[in-house]
CSV table of C-alpha atoms in Angstrom, one decimal:
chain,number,residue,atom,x,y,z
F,71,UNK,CA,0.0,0.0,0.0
F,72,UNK,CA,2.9,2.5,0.9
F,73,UNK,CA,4.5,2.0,-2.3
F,74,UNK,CA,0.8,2.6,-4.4
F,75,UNK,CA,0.4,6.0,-2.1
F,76,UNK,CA,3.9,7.3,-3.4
F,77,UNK,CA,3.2,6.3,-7.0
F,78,UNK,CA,-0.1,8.1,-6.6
F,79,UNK,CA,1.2,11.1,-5.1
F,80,UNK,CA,4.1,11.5,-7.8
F,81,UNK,CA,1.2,11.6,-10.0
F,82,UNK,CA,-0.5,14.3,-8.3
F,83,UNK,CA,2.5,16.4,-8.2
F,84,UNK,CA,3.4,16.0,-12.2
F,85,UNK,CA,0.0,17.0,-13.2
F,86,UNK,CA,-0.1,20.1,-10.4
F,87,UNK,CA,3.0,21.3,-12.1
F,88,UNK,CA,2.0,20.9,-15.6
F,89,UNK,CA,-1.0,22.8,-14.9
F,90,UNK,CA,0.8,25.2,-13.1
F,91,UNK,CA,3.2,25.9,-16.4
F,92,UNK,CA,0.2,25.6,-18.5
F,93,UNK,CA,-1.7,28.1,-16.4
F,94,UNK,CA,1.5,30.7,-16.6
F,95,UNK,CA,2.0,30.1,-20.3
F,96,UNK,CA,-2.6,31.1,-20.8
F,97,UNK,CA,-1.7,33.7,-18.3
F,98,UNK,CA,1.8,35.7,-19.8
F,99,UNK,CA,0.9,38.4,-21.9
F,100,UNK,CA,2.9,39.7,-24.9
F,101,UNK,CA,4.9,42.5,-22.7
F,102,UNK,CA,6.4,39.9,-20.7
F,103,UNK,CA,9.9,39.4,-21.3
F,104,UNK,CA,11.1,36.2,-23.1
F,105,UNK,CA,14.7,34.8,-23.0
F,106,UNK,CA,16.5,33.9,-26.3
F,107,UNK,CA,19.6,32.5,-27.0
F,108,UNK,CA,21.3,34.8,-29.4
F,109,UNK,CA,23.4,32.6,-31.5
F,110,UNK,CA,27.7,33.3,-31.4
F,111,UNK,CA,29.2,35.2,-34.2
F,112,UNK,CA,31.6,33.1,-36.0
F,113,UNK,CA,35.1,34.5,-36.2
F,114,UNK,CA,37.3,31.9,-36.9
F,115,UNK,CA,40.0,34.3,-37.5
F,116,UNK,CA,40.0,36.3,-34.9
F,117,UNK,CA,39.7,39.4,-36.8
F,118,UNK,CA,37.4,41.0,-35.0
F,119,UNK,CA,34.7,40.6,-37.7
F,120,UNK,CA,31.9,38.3,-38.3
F,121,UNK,CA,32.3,35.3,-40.8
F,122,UNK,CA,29.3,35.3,-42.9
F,123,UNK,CA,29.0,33.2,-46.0
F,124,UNK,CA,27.0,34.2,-48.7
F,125,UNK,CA,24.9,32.0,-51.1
F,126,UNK,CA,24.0,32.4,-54.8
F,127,UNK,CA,20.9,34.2,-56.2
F,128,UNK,CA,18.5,31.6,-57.1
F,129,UNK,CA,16.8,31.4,-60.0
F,130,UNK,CA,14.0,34.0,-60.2
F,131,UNK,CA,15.2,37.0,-57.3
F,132,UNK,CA,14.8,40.0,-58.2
F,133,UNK,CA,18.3,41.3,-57.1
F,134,UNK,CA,21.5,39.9,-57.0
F,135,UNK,CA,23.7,40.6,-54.5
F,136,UNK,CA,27.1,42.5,-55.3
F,137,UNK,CA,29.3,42.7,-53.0
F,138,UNK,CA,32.8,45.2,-52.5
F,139,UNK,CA,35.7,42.7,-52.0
F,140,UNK,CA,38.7,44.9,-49.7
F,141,UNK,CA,40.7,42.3,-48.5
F,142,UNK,CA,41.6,38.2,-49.6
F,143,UNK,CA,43.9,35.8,-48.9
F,144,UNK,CA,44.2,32.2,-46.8
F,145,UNK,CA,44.7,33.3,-43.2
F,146,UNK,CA,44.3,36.2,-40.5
F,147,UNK,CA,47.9,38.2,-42.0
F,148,UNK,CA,46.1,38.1,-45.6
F,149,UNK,CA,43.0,39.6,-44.0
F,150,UNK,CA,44.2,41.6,-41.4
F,151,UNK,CA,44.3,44.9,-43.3
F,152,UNK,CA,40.7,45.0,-44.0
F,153,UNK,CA,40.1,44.4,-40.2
F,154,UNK,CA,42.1,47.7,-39.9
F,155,UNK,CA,40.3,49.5,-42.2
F,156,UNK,CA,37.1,48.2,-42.8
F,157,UNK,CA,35.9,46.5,-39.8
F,158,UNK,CA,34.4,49.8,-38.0
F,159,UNK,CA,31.9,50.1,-41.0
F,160,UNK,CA,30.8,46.9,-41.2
F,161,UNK,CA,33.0,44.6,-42.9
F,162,UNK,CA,32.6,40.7,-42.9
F,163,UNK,CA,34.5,37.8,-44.4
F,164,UNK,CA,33.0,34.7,-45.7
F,165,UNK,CA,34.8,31.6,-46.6
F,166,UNK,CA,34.8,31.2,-50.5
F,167,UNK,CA,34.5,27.1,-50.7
F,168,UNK,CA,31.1,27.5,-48.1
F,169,UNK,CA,30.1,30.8,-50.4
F,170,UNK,CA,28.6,31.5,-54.2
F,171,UNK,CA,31.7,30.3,-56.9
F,172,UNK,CA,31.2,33.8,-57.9
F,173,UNK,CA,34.5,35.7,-59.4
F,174,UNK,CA,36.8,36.2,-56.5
F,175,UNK,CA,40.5,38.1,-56.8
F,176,UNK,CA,43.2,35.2,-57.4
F,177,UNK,CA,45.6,34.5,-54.7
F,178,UNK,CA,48.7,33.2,-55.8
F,179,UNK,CA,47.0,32.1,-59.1
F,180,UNK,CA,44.5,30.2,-57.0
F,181,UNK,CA,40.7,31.6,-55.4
F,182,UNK,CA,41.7,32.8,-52.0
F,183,UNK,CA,39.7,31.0,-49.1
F,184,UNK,CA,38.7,34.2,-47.5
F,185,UNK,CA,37.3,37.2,-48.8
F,186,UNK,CA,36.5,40.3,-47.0
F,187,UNK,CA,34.2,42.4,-47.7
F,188,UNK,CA,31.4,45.4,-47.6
F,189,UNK,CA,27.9,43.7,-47.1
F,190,UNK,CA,25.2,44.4,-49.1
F,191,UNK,CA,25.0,46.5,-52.1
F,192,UNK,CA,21.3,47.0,-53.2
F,193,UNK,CA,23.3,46.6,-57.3
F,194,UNK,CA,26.2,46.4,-59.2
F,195,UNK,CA,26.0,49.9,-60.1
F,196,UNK,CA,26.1,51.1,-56.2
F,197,UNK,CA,28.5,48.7,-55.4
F,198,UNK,CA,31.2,50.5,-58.6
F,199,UNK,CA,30.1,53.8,-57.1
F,200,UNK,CA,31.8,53.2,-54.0
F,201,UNK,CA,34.8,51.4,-55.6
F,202,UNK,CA,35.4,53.9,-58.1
F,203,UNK,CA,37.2,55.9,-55.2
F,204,UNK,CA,40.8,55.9,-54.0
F,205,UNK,CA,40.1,54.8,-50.7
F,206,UNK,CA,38.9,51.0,-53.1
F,207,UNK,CA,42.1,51.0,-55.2
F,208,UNK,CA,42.3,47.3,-56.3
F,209,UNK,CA,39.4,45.9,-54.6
F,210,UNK,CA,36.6,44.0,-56.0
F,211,UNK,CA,33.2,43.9,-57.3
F,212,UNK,CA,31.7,41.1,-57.4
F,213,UNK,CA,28.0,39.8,-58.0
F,214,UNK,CA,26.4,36.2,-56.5
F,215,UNK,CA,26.0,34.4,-59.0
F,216,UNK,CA,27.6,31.1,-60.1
F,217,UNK,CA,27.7,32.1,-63.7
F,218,UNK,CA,30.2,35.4,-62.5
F,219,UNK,CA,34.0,34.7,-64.3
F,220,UNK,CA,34.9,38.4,-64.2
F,221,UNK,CA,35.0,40.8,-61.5
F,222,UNK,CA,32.1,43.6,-62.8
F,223,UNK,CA,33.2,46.2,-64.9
F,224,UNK,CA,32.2,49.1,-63.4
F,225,UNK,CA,31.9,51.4,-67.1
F,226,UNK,CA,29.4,48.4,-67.6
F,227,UNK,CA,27.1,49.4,-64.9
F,228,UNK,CA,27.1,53.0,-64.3
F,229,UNK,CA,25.8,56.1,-65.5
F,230,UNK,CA,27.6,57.2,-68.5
F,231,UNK,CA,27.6,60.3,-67.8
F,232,UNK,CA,29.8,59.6,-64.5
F,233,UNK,CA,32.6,58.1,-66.6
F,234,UNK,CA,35.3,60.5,-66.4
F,235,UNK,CA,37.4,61.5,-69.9
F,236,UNK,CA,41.1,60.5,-69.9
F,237,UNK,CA,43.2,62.7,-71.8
F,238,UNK,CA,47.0,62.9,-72.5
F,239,UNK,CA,49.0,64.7,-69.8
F,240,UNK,CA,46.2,64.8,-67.6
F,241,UNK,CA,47.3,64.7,-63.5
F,242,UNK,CA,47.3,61.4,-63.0
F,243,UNK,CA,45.1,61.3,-59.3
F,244,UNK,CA,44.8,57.6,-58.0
F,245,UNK,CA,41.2,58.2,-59.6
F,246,UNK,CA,42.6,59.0,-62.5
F,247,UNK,CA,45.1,55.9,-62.7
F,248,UNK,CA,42.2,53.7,-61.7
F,249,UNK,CA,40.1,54.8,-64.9
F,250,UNK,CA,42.5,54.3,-67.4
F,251,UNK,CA,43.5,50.7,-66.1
F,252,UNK,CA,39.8,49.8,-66.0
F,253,UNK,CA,39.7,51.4,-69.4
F,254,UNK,CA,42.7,49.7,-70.6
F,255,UNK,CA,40.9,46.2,-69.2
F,256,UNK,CA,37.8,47.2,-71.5
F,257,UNK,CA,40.2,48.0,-74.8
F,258,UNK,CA,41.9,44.8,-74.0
F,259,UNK,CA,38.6,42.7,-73.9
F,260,UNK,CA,37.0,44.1,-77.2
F,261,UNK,CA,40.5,43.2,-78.9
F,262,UNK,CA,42.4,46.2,-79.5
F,263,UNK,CA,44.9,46.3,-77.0
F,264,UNK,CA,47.5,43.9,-75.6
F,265,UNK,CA,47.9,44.5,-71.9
F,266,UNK,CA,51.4,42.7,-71.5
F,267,UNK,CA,52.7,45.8,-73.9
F,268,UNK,CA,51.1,48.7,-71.5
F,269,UNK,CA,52.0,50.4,-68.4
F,270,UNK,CA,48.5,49.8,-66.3
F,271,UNK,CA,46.9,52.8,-65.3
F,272,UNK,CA,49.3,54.8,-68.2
F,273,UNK,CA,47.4,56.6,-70.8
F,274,UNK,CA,50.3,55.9,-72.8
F,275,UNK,CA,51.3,55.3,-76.4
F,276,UNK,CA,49.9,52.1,-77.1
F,277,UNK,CA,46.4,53.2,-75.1
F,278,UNK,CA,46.0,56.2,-76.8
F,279,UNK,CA,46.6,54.4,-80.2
F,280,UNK,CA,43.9,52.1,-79.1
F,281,UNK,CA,41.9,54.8,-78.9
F,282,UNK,CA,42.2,56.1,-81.9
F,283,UNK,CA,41.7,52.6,-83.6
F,284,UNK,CA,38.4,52.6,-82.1
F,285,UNK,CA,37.3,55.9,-82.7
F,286,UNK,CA,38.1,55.9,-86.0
F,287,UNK,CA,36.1,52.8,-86.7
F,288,UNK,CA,33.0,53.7,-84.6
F,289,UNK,CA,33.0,56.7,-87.3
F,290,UNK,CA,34.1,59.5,-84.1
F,291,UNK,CA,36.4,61.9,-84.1
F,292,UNK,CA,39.6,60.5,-83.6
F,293,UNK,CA,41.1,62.5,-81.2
F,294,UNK,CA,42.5,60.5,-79.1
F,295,UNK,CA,40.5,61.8,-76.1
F,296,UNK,CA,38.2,59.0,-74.2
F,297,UNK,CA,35.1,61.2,-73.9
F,298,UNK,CA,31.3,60.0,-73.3
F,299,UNK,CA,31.1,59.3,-76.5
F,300,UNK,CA,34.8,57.2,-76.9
F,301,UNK,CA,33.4,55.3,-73.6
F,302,UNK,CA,29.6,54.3,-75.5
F,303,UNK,CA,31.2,52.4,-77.9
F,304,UNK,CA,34.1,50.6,-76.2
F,305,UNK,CA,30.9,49.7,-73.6
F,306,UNK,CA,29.0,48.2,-76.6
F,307,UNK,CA,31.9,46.7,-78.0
F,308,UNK,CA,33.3,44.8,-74.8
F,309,UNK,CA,30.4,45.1,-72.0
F,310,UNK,CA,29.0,41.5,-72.9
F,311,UNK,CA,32.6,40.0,-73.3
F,312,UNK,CA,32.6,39.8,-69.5
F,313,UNK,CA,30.8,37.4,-67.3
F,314,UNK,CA,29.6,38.8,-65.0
């Protein structure tokens, strides 16, 4: 008999605190507070930084996600610029094998297996904005998509009439140099200029050649001078050569 009595009351007690919980769970409203568990951050690294891989676009989004590359490599000393520079305004590094087999900057000839980078651009176009600046000197655009093989050609993407003219003898800002080695990228993808022969960044002899080549064929006046018009056709000539 003692040991039914015990089995009994055992029972009694469950069901008194079930109810209980039940009864506080009908009775908590919605301005009670409720503890979550925030997942951890991965750092692997130890930069400083969150680790945050990013898929591709599936088939169908509306938007692709580009993203502003500042920093690659295969361990912390690769990255640990970017955590310098780029960490107080939001930069994050994924881990390329785990992310999109989008276009990433070669390391030693071979994809790097970090990137950092600026998270998220709402296009391409933005994305160029921002690393069409000397602060973004060789950095990287790149979009989510499996299909990406180039980095994106900024000329491609924005505004035409925020591509700057390159002349001879012009100072030669970090801007500056930046255009004409995007520009010389562009010449060299529609055919008409070999880049092992230039000095990148150099509007120099064999660039401004170039440039007369194309004007003169695209029926413009060959002057040598990359203006609006000079950058509308080289666009149409080499913009879908890229994959991007």
């Amino acid at each position: 008999m003692t040991g039914l009595r015990l089995v009994v009351m055992l029972l009694a007690a469950v069901v008194g605190l079930a109810g209980g919980a039940a009864t506080a769970l009908m009775n908590r409203t919605s301005d009670d507070p409720v503890t979550v568990t925030e997942p951890t951050a991965e750092d692997p690294l130890g930069l400083g930084m969150d680790m945050v891989n990013v898929p591709c676009a599936q088939k169908g989004d509306n938007a692709v996600r580009s993203l502003l590359v500042v920093g690659w490599g295969n361990n912390d000393r690769d990255l640990s610029s970017s955590e310098a520079d780029w960490a107080g305004v939001g930069a994050r590094y994924l881990e390329t094998s785990q992310s999109c087999p989008a276009a990433w900057p070669f390391k030693s000839a071979k994809r790097p297996q970090y990137a950092a980078y600026l998270p998220d651009f709402v296009s391409a176009t933005t994305a160029c904005e921002a690393k069409m600046q000397a602060v973004h000197k060789g950095d990287f655009v790149t979009r989510m998509l499996s299909t990406s093989g180039d980095a994106v050609p900024c000329a491609c993407v924005m505004d035409r009439a925020d591509l700057p003219p390159i002349t001879e003898g012009q100072p030669m800002t970090t801007e500056a140099g930046m255009w004409t080695s995007h520009y010389q990228q562009m010449l060299a993808k529609a055919g008409l200029l070999d880049l092992v022969k230039v000095e990148s960044g150099s509007f120099d002899k064999p660039t401004i050649e170039a440039t007369y080549v194309l004007q003169t064929d695209n029926a413009l006046n060959p002057t040598g001078i990359v203006d609006g018009d000079t950058w509308r056709e080289l666009s149409n000539k080499s913009c879908s050569r890229f994959k991007f």
